[in-house]
Amino acid sequence: LGGWAMLPDGVSWGAVIGIIPDGEGGTWVHHRSEPPIMHFDSTGTVVKTFGEGMFVMAHGFCRDHDGNFWAGDSGPFRDDPRTAGRGYQFFKFSPDGELLMTLGQAGVSRAGRDTFIAPTACVVAPNGDIMIADGHDPRPATSQQDGDRVVRYTTDGEFVDAWGQQGSGPGEFDGPHALAYDSQGRLFVADRSNNRVQIFDQEGELLDMYEQYSRISGLFITADDTLYAIDSESGVQNHPGWKTGVRIGPA
C-alpha cells in the first residue's frame, strides 16, 4: 500500500481480497492472514480488527446498506485434510466486528439454499439484497463439481433465488469470481474460467457477454459506468495470448 498502511506488530500481509473505503480517508481490508479484517484510519493506522480464526480462504467482501460487512470463505482450493469441517461460508459482521449471521454450513461444499460450493464474491443489489458468486475454480475433489451459480439472499439471510450451472454456454458459469452493478442495475459477473463477463438483469436474465476484458478476477464499475476489470491469471497456462493487468472501458 505504498507505505501508508502500518500493520500491528506480529501481523504480516496476506493476499488482499477486498478493500472498502470508509468515507473518511481510511479503508477496510479483508486479506488472507490474521487478523483477516482490518480497519485502517486516514493515517494508515489499524484501529479495528476482527474475524480471527474464522477463515480458511478469504474470498468476497462487501458492505450492505445498513453498514454491515459481508465476508466470504471459499474453503480450500485443493484437498486439504487440515481444513476438514471448515470453510464454504459467508459471515455478516457489524461495523464493531460482532458476528451477526452465518450463511452456509462449515465444511459442506454443495449447492443448496443453505450451503455453498465455494463462494468467491458478493455485491449489494439495488434493492439491498446480497448477491453471492458461488463456485471457485479450482476446488477440492470432495466439493460439488458442477452447479456454479449466482445466489441471492436478503440481508436477513433468507434465500431468494439462484441461477446458473457449470458450463460454458450462455448463462452458465465456470468459476464465477467477481460481481458488480452498473448505473442501470445490470449485474456484471466475472465468469473467470470462461474468460468473459456475463451481464444479467435484476431477474437473472442474460443480456450480454463481453470477452474483450480477458480472464477476470475482480470487477469495479464507477458511477459514470467505467468498468475496471482485473486480470490476475492470464498467461500460457490459463489464457494463452493474453497478459495479466487491468483493462478499462465502458460498461
PDB file of C-alpha atoms in Angstrom:
ATOM      1  CA  LEU A   1       0.000   0.000   0.000  1.00  0.00           C
ATOM      2  CA  GLY A   2       2.857   2.375  -0.752  1.00  0.00           C
ATOM      3  CA  GLY A   3       3.987   2.580   2.866  1.00  0.00           C
ATOM      4  CA  TRP A   4       0.738   4.171   4.012  1.00  0.00           C
ATOM      5  CA  ALA A   5      -0.715   1.215   5.894  1.00  0.00           C
ATOM      6  CA  MET A   6       1.031   0.335   9.128  1.00  0.00           C
ATOM      7  CA  LEU A   7       0.442  -3.214  10.314  1.00  0.00           C
ATOM      8  CA  PRO A   8       0.374  -4.042  14.019  1.00  0.00           C
ATOM      9  CA  ASP A   9       3.388  -5.843  15.452  1.00  0.00           C
ATOM     10  CA  GLY A  10       3.421  -9.509  14.517  1.00  0.00           C
ATOM     11  CA  VAL A  11       0.994  -9.123  11.602  1.00  0.00           C
ATOM     12  CA  SER A  12       2.060  -9.773   8.020  1.00  0.00           C
ATOM     13  CA  TRP A  13       0.164  -9.205   4.797  1.00  0.00           C
ATOM     14  CA  GLY A  14      -1.747 -11.991   3.108  1.00  0.00           C
ATOM     15  CA  ALA A  15      -3.386 -11.755  -0.320  1.00  0.00           C
ATOM     16  CA  VAL A  16      -5.732  -8.763  -0.145  1.00  0.00           C
ATOM     17  CA  ILE A  17      -9.162  -9.908  -1.338  1.00  0.00           C
ATOM     18  CA  GLY A  18     -11.364  -6.917  -0.560  1.00  0.00           C
ATOM     19  CA  ILE A  19     -10.941  -3.174   0.021  1.00  0.00           C
ATOM     20  CA  ILE A  20     -13.825  -0.929   1.103  1.00  0.00           C
ATOM     21  CA  PRO A  21     -13.201   2.819   1.672  1.00  0.00           C
ATOM     22  CA  ASP A  22     -14.706   4.103   4.927  1.00  0.00           C
ATOM     23  CA  GLY A  23     -15.649   7.529   3.519  1.00  0.00           C
ATOM     24  CA  GLU A  24     -13.326   9.303   5.948  1.00  0.00           C
ATOM     25  CA  GLY A  25      -9.956   8.738   4.297  1.00  0.00           C
ATOM     26  CA  GLY A  26      -9.450   5.256   5.680  1.00  0.00           C
ATOM     27  CA  THR A  27     -10.328   1.803   4.416  1.00  0.00           C
ATOM     28  CA  TRP A  28     -11.454  -1.652   5.458  1.00  0.00           C
ATOM     29  CA  VAL A  29      -9.384  -4.606   4.216  1.00  0.00           C
ATOM     30  CA  HIS A  30     -10.129  -8.334   4.015  1.00  0.00           C
ATOM     31  CA  HIS A  31      -6.967 -10.373   3.480  1.00  0.00           C
ATOM     32  CA  ARG A  32      -5.607 -13.912   3.837  1.00  0.00           C
ATOM     33  CA  SER A  33      -3.789 -13.549   7.096  1.00  0.00           C
ATOM     34  CA  GLU A  34      -4.592 -12.944  10.752  1.00  0.00           C
ATOM     35  CA  PRO A  35      -6.454 -10.852  11.686  1.00  0.00           C
ATOM     36  CA  PRO A  36      -8.425 -11.231   8.425  1.00  0.00           C
ATOM     37  CA  ILE A  37     -10.419  -7.979   8.611  1.00  0.00           C
ATOM     38  CA  MET A  38      -8.710  -4.704   9.484  1.00  0.00           C
ATOM     39  CA  HIS A  39      -9.855  -1.087   9.553  1.00  0.00           C
ATOM     40  CA  PHE A  40      -7.182   1.488   8.709  1.00  0.00           C
ATOM     41  CA  ASP A  41      -7.929   5.102   9.591  1.00  0.00           C
ATOM     42  CA  SER A  42      -6.861   8.051   7.424  1.00  0.00           C
ATOM     43  CA  THR A  43      -3.320   7.917   8.842  1.00  0.00           C
ATOM     44  CA  GLY A  44      -2.917   4.255   7.858  1.00  0.00           C
ATOM     45  CA  THR A  45      -3.170   3.035  11.451  1.00  0.00           C
ATOM     46  CA  VAL A  46      -5.164  -0.101  12.272  1.00  0.00           C
ATOM     47  CA  VAL A  47      -7.975   0.896  14.617  1.00  0.00           C
ATOM     48  CA  LYS A  48     -10.172  -2.216  14.457  1.00  0.00           C
ATOM     49  CA  THR A  49      -9.678  -5.917  13.672  1.00  0.00           C
ATOM     50  CA  PHE A  50     -11.987  -8.918  13.749  1.00  0.00           C
ATOM     51  CA  GLY A  51     -12.702 -12.362  12.295  1.00  0.00           C
ATOM     52  CA  GLU A  52      -9.673 -14.045  13.833  1.00  0.00           C
ATOM     53  CA  GLY A  53      -9.573 -17.811  13.258  1.00  0.00           C
ATOM     54  CA  MET A  54     -12.757 -17.878  11.187  1.00  0.00           C
ATOM     55  CA  PHE A  55     -11.485 -18.154   7.590  1.00  0.00           C
ATOM     56  CA  VAL A  56      -9.834 -20.922   5.615  1.00  0.00           C
ATOM     57  CA  MET A  57      -9.539 -18.823   2.440  1.00  0.00           C
ATOM     58  CA  ALA A  58     -10.835 -15.252   2.439  1.00  0.00           C
ATOM     59  CA  HIS A  59     -12.959 -14.642  -0.659  1.00  0.00           C
ATOM     60  CA  GLY A  60     -15.547 -11.878  -1.098  1.00  0.00           C
ATOM     61  CA  PHE A  61     -16.086  -8.644   0.828  1.00  0.00           C
ATOM     62  CA  CYS A  62     -18.911  -6.107   0.605  1.00  0.00           C
ATOM     63  CA  ARG A  63     -20.865  -3.697   2.791  1.00  0.00           C
ATOM     64  CA  ASP A  64     -24.660  -3.547   2.861  1.00  0.00           C
ATOM     65  CA  HIS A  65     -26.949  -0.531   3.052  1.00  0.00           C
ATOM     66  CA  ASP A  66     -27.018  -0.773   6.865  1.00  0.00           C
ATOM     67  CA  GLY A  67     -23.235  -0.540   7.110  1.00  0.00           C
ATOM     68  CA  ASN A  68     -22.701  -4.195   7.968  1.00  0.00           C
ATOM     69  CA  PHE A  69     -19.911  -6.216   6.357  1.00  0.00           C
ATOM     70  CA  TRP A  70     -20.250  -9.494   4.478  1.00  0.00           C
ATOM     71  CA  ALA A  71     -17.055 -11.553   4.243  1.00  0.00           C
ATOM     72  CA  GLY A  72     -16.731 -14.873   2.436  1.00  0.00           C
ATOM     73  CA  ASP A  73     -14.691 -18.029   2.915  1.00  0.00           C
ATOM     74  CA  SER A  74     -14.369 -20.147  -0.238  1.00  0.00           C
ATOM     75  CA  GLY A  75     -12.754 -23.012   1.622  1.00  0.00           C
ATOM     76  CA  PRO A  76      -9.548 -24.617   0.310  1.00  0.00           C
ATOM     77  CA  PHE A  77      -8.668 -24.694  -3.386  1.00  0.00           C
ATOM     78  CA  ARG A  78      -7.460 -28.307  -3.226  1.00  0.00           C
ATOM     79  CA  ASP A  79      -7.839 -31.335  -0.994  1.00  0.00           C
ATOM     80  CA  ASP A  80      -6.509 -30.418   2.422  1.00  0.00           C
ATOM     81  CA  PRO A  81      -7.367 -32.581   5.454  1.00  0.00           C
ATOM     82  CA  ARG A  82      -6.283 -29.743   7.744  1.00  0.00           C
ATOM     83  CA  THR A  83      -9.385 -27.757   6.751  1.00  0.00           C
ATOM     84  CA  ALA A  84     -11.930 -30.538   7.311  1.00  0.00           C
ATOM     85  CA  GLY A  85     -15.119 -29.156   8.848  1.00  0.00           C
ATOM     86  CA  ARG A  86     -14.325 -25.558   7.908  1.00  0.00           C
ATOM     87  CA  GLY A  87     -14.907 -23.166   5.011  1.00  0.00           C
ATOM     88  CA  TYR A  88     -17.650 -22.582   2.401  1.00  0.00           C
ATOM     89  CA  GLN A  89     -19.429 -19.853   4.345  1.00  0.00           C
ATOM     90  CA  PHE A  90     -20.336 -16.163   4.361  1.00  0.00           C
ATOM     91  CA  PHE A  91     -20.267 -14.131   7.560  1.00  0.00           C
ATOM     92  CA  LYS A  92     -22.176 -10.946   8.348  1.00  0.00           C
ATOM     93  CA  PHE A  93     -20.437  -8.596  10.808  1.00  0.00           C
ATOM     94  CA  SER A  94     -21.455  -5.327  12.396  1.00  0.00           C
ATOM     95  CA  PRO A  95     -19.006  -2.403  11.985  1.00  0.00           C
ATOM     96  CA  ASP A  96     -17.820  -3.236  15.506  1.00  0.00           C
ATOM     97  CA  GLY A  97     -16.959  -6.779  14.465  1.00  0.00           C
ATOM     98  CA  GLU A  98     -19.890  -8.556  16.090  1.00  0.00           C
ATOM     99  CA  LEU A  99     -20.872 -11.708  14.189  1.00  0.00           C
ATOM    100  CA  LEU A 100     -24.499 -11.158  13.220  1.00  0.00           C
ATOM    101  CA  MET A 101     -25.139 -14.070  10.874  1.00  0.00           C
ATOM    102  CA  THR A 102     -23.531 -17.049   9.166  1.00  0.00           C
ATOM    103  CA  LEU A 103     -24.648 -18.389   5.783  1.00  0.00           C
ATOM    104  CA  GLY A 104     -23.563 -21.855   4.680  1.00  0.00           C
ATOM    105  CA  GLN A 105     -22.530 -24.904   6.649  1.00  0.00           C
ATOM    106  CA  ALA A 106     -18.925 -25.247   7.755  1.00  0.00           C
ATOM    107  CA  GLY A 107     -17.104 -27.888   5.758  1.00  0.00           C
ATOM    108  CA  VAL A 108     -20.037 -28.609   3.424  1.00  0.00           C
ATOM    109  CA  SER A 109     -19.345 -27.816  -0.248  1.00  0.00           C
ATOM    110  CA  ARG A 110     -22.679 -28.225  -2.015  1.00  0.00           C
ATOM    111  CA  ALA A 111     -25.063 -26.004  -3.965  1.00  0.00           C
ATOM    112  CA  GLY A 112     -28.156 -25.527  -1.834  1.00  0.00           C
ATOM    113  CA  ARG A 113     -30.397 -22.936  -0.247  1.00  0.00           C
ATOM    114  CA  ASP A 114     -28.277 -23.003   2.938  1.00  0.00           C
ATOM    115  CA  THR A 115     -24.969 -24.302   1.575  1.00  0.00           C
ATOM    116  CA  PHE A 116     -22.333 -23.076  -0.893  1.00  0.00           C
ATOM    117  CA  ILE A 117     -20.000 -24.882  -3.279  1.00  0.00           C
ATOM    118  CA  ALA A 118     -17.197 -22.343  -2.772  1.00  0.00           C
ATOM    119  CA  PRO A 119     -18.285 -18.684  -2.545  1.00  0.00           C
ATOM    120  CA  THR A 120     -15.950 -16.117  -4.095  1.00  0.00           C
ATOM    121  CA  ALA A 121     -17.583 -12.665  -4.172  1.00  0.00           C
ATOM    122  CA  CYS A 122     -20.528 -10.576  -3.049  1.00  0.00           C
ATOM    123  CA  VAL A 123     -22.228  -7.340  -4.057  1.00  0.00           C
ATOM    124  CA  VAL A 124     -25.245  -5.432  -2.769  1.00  0.00           C
ATOM    125  CA  ALA A 125     -28.167  -5.340  -5.197  1.00  0.00           C
ATOM    126  CA  PRO A 126     -30.054  -2.076  -5.813  1.00  0.00           C
ATOM    127  CA  ASN A 127     -32.858  -3.275  -3.509  1.00  0.00           C
ATOM    128  CA  GLY A 128     -30.372  -4.149  -0.754  1.00  0.00           C
ATOM    129  CA  ASP A 129     -30.252  -7.912  -1.279  1.00  0.00           C
ATOM    130  CA  ILE A 130     -26.882  -9.680  -1.133  1.00  0.00           C
ATOM    131  CA  MET A 131     -25.680 -11.351  -4.335  1.00  0.00           C
ATOM    132  CA  ILE A 132     -23.041 -14.066  -3.949  1.00  0.00           C
ATOM    133  CA  ALA A 133     -20.930 -15.725  -6.663  1.00  0.00           C
ATOM    134  CA  ASP A 134     -20.536 -19.430  -5.893  1.00  0.00           C
ATOM    135  CA  GLY A 135     -18.180 -21.969  -7.464  1.00  0.00           C
ATOM    136  CA  HIS A 136     -14.449 -21.355  -7.180  1.00  0.00           C
ATOM    137  CA  ASP A 137     -12.175 -22.972  -9.730  1.00  0.00           C
ATOM    138  CA  PRO A 138     -10.132 -24.940  -8.685  1.00  0.00           C
ATOM    139  CA  ARG A 139     -11.863 -26.673  -5.786  1.00  0.00           C
ATOM    140  CA  PRO A 140     -11.253 -29.863  -3.769  1.00  0.00           C
ATOM    141  CA  ALA A 141     -12.253 -33.244  -5.178  1.00  0.00           C
ATOM    142  CA  THR A 142     -14.703 -33.551  -2.284  1.00  0.00           C
ATOM    143  CA  SER A 143     -16.595 -30.438  -3.440  1.00  0.00           C
ATOM    144  CA  GLN A 144     -19.564 -30.469  -5.771  1.00  0.00           C
ATOM    145  CA  GLN A 145     -18.008 -30.139  -9.221  1.00  0.00           C
ATOM    146  CA  ASP A 146     -20.986 -28.603 -11.015  1.00  0.00           C
ATOM    147  CA  GLY A 147     -23.672 -26.110 -10.026  1.00  0.00           C
ATOM    148  CA  ASP A 148     -21.625 -22.886 -10.397  1.00  0.00           C
ATOM    149  CA  ARG A 149     -24.119 -20.070  -9.866  1.00  0.00           C
ATOM    150  CA  VAL A 150     -25.153 -16.675  -8.538  1.00  0.00           C
ATOM    151  CA  VAL A 151     -27.205 -16.726  -5.330  1.00  0.00           C
ATOM    152  CA  ARG A 152     -29.454 -14.011  -3.874  1.00  0.00           C
ATOM    153  CA  TYR A 153     -30.227 -13.559  -0.175  1.00  0.00           C
ATOM    154  CA  THR A 154     -31.991 -10.869   1.807  1.00  0.00           C
ATOM    155  CA  THR A 155     -29.886  -9.112   4.422  1.00  0.00           C
ATOM    156  CA  ASP A 156     -31.782 -11.228   6.974  1.00  0.00           C
ATOM    157  CA  GLY A 157     -30.280 -14.329   5.372  1.00  0.00           C
ATOM    158  CA  GLU A 158     -33.414 -15.508   3.599  1.00  0.00           C
ATOM    159  CA  PHE A 159     -32.730 -17.401   0.367  1.00  0.00           C
ATOM    160  CA  VAL A 160     -34.442 -15.636  -2.549  1.00  0.00           C
ATOM    161  CA  ASP A 161     -33.226 -17.389  -5.706  1.00  0.00           C
ATOM    162  CA  ALA A 162     -30.217 -18.655  -7.650  1.00  0.00           C
ATOM    163  CA  TRP A 163     -29.332 -19.144 -11.278  1.00  0.00           C
ATOM    164  CA  GLY A 164     -26.647 -20.787 -13.374  1.00  0.00           C
ATOM    165  CA  GLN A 165     -24.908 -24.118 -13.703  1.00  0.00           C
ATOM    166  CA  GLN A 166     -21.408 -25.279 -14.533  1.00  0.00           C
ATOM    167  CA  GLY A 167     -20.626 -24.903 -18.235  1.00  0.00           C
ATOM    168  CA  SER A 168     -19.560 -22.557 -20.999  1.00  0.00           C
ATOM    169  CA  GLY A 169     -22.897 -21.829 -22.637  1.00  0.00           C
ATOM    170  CA  PRO A 170     -24.898 -18.602 -22.285  1.00  0.00           C
ATOM    171  CA  GLY A 171     -25.929 -18.126 -18.675  1.00  0.00           C
ATOM    172  CA  GLU A 172     -23.617 -20.893 -17.456  1.00  0.00           C
ATOM    173  CA  PHE A 173     -20.529 -20.328 -15.308  1.00  0.00           C
ATOM    174  CA  ASP A 174     -17.113 -21.816 -14.725  1.00  0.00           C
ATOM    175  CA  GLY A 175     -15.649 -20.277 -11.609  1.00  0.00           C
ATOM    176  CA  PRO A 176     -17.659 -17.033 -11.185  1.00  0.00           C
ATOM    177  CA  HIS A 177     -15.239 -14.786  -9.357  1.00  0.00           C
ATOM    178  CA  ALA A 178     -16.436 -11.156  -9.105  1.00  0.00           C
ATOM    179  CA  LEU A 179     -19.670  -9.154  -9.184  1.00  0.00           C
ATOM    180  CA  ALA A 180     -20.575  -5.515  -9.889  1.00  0.00           C
ATOM    181  CA  TYR A 181     -23.631  -3.428 -10.782  1.00  0.00           C
ATOM    182  CA  ASP A 182     -23.734  -0.583 -13.292  1.00  0.00           C
ATOM    183  CA  SER A 183     -25.946   2.520 -13.052  1.00  0.00           C
ATOM    184  CA  GLN A 184     -28.763   0.725 -14.903  1.00  0.00           C
ATOM    185  CA  GLY A 185     -28.915  -2.008 -12.280  1.00  0.00           C
ATOM    186  CA  ARG A 186     -27.376  -4.615 -14.559  1.00  0.00           C
ATOM    187  CA  LEU A 187     -25.339  -7.302 -12.794  1.00  0.00           C
ATOM    188  CA  PHE A 188     -21.875  -7.984 -14.246  1.00  0.00           C
ATOM    189  CA  VAL A 189     -20.487 -11.426 -13.399  1.00  0.00           C
ATOM    190  CA  ALA A 190     -16.809 -12.235 -13.979  1.00  0.00           C
ATOM    191  CA  ASP A 191     -17.087 -15.737 -15.438  1.00  0.00           C
ATOM    192  CA  ARG A 192     -13.372 -16.215 -14.939  1.00  0.00           C
ATOM    193  CA  SER A 193     -12.560 -19.660 -16.285  1.00  0.00           C
ATOM    194  CA  ASN A 194     -14.686 -18.908 -19.359  1.00  0.00           C
ATOM    195  CA  ASN A 195     -12.628 -15.719 -19.923  1.00  0.00           C
ATOM    196  CA  ARG A 196     -15.674 -13.450 -20.123  1.00  0.00           C
ATOM    197  CA  VAL A 197     -18.106 -11.156 -18.361  1.00  0.00           C
ATOM    198  CA  GLN A 198     -21.785 -12.063 -18.418  1.00  0.00           C
ATOM    199  CA  ILE A 199     -24.382  -9.345 -17.851  1.00  0.00           C
ATOM    200  CA  PHE A 200     -27.802 -10.004 -16.327  1.00  0.00           C
ATOM    201  CA  ASP A 201     -30.912  -8.023 -15.492  1.00  0.00           C
ATOM    202  CA  GLN A 202     -32.252  -7.988 -11.938  1.00  0.00           C
ATOM    203  CA  GLU A 203     -34.321 -11.121 -12.581  1.00  0.00           C
ATOM    204  CA  GLY A 204     -31.290 -13.113 -13.730  1.00  0.00           C
ATOM    205  CA  GLU A 205     -31.997 -12.942 -17.460  1.00  0.00           C
ATOM    206  CA  LEU A 206     -28.876 -12.838 -19.619  1.00  0.00           C
ATOM    207  CA  LEU A 207     -28.478  -9.547 -21.507  1.00  0.00           C
ATOM    208  CA  ASP A 208     -24.981  -9.635 -22.984  1.00  0.00           C
ATOM    209  CA  MET A 209     -21.486 -11.155 -22.810  1.00  0.00           C
ATOM    210  CA  TYR A 210     -18.095  -9.405 -23.096  1.00  0.00           C
ATOM    211  CA  GLU A 211     -14.907 -11.286 -23.937  1.00  0.00           C
ATOM    212  CA  GLN A 212     -12.595  -8.313 -24.531  1.00  0.00           C
ATOM    213  CA  TYR A 213     -11.743  -7.926 -20.836  1.00  0.00           C
ATOM    214  CA  SER A 214      -9.947 -11.296 -20.634  1.00  0.00           C
ATOM    215  CA  ARG A 215      -9.775 -13.590 -17.590  1.00  0.00           C
ATOM    216  CA  ILE A 216     -11.262 -11.541 -14.777  1.00  0.00           C
ATOM    217  CA  SER A 217     -10.615 -11.988 -11.057  1.00  0.00           C
ATOM    218  CA  GLY A 218     -12.002  -8.593  -9.947  1.00  0.00           C
ATOM    219  CA  LEU A 219     -14.544  -6.043 -11.193  1.00  0.00           C
ATOM    220  CA  PHE A 220     -15.318  -2.451 -10.296  1.00  0.00           C
ATOM    221  CA  ILE A 221     -17.772  -0.103 -12.020  1.00  0.00           C
ATOM    222  CA  THR A 222     -17.671   3.628 -11.258  1.00  0.00           C
ATOM    223  CA  ALA A 223     -20.655   5.972 -11.048  1.00  0.00           C
ATOM    224  CA  ASP A 224     -20.094   7.034 -14.671  1.00  0.00           C
ATOM    225  CA  ASP A 225     -20.157   3.367 -15.788  1.00  0.00           C
ATOM    226  CA  THR A 226     -16.451   2.931 -16.368  1.00  0.00           C
ATOM    227  CA  LEU A 227     -15.587  -0.737 -15.993  1.00  0.00           C
ATOM    228  CA  TYR A 228     -12.300  -1.797 -14.388  1.00  0.00           C
ATOM    229  CA  ALA A 229     -11.520  -5.486 -14.988  1.00  0.00           C
ATOM    230  CA  ILE A 230      -8.608  -7.013 -13.080  1.00  0.00           C
ATOM    231  CA  ASP A 231      -6.904  -9.977 -14.747  1.00  0.00           C
ATOM    232  CA  SER A 232      -4.590 -11.775 -12.331  1.00  0.00           C
ATOM    233  CA  GLU A 233      -4.247 -15.097 -14.149  1.00  0.00           C
ATOM    234  CA  SER A 234      -3.841 -14.821 -17.935  1.00  0.00           C
ATOM    235  CA  GLY A 235      -0.797 -16.400 -19.498  1.00  0.00           C
ATOM    236  CA  VAL A 236       0.445 -19.529 -21.218  1.00  0.00           C
ATOM    237  CA  GLN A 237      -1.300 -21.894 -18.820  1.00  0.00           C
ATOM    238  CA  ASN A 238      -4.682 -20.242 -18.280  1.00  0.00           C
ATOM    239  CA  HIS A 239      -5.330 -17.877 -21.195  1.00  0.00           C
ATOM    240  CA  PRO A 240      -2.692 -18.098 -23.941  1.00  0.00           C
ATOM    241  CA  GLY A 241      -2.030 -14.897 -25.857  1.00  0.00           C
ATOM    242  CA  TRP A 242      -3.295 -12.640 -23.086  1.00  0.00           C
ATOM    243  CA  LYS A 243      -1.456 -10.878 -20.262  1.00  0.00           C
ATOM    244  CA  THR A 244      -2.369 -10.025 -16.703  1.00  0.00           C
ATOM    245  CA  GLY A 245      -3.283  -6.437 -15.928  1.00  0.00           C
ATOM    246  CA  VAL A 246      -6.211  -4.027 -15.582  1.00  0.00           C
ATOM    247  CA  ARG A 247      -8.450  -3.423 -18.594  1.00  0.00           C
ATOM    248  CA  ILE A 248     -10.646  -0.346 -18.591  1.00  0.00           C
ATOM    249  CA  GLY A 249     -13.622   0.510 -20.779  1.00  0.00           C
ATOM    250  CA  PRO A 250     -17.297   1.484 -20.834  1.00  0.00           C
ATOM    251  CA  ALA A 251     -19.669  -0.835 -19.033  1.00  0.00           C
TER     252      ALA A 251
END
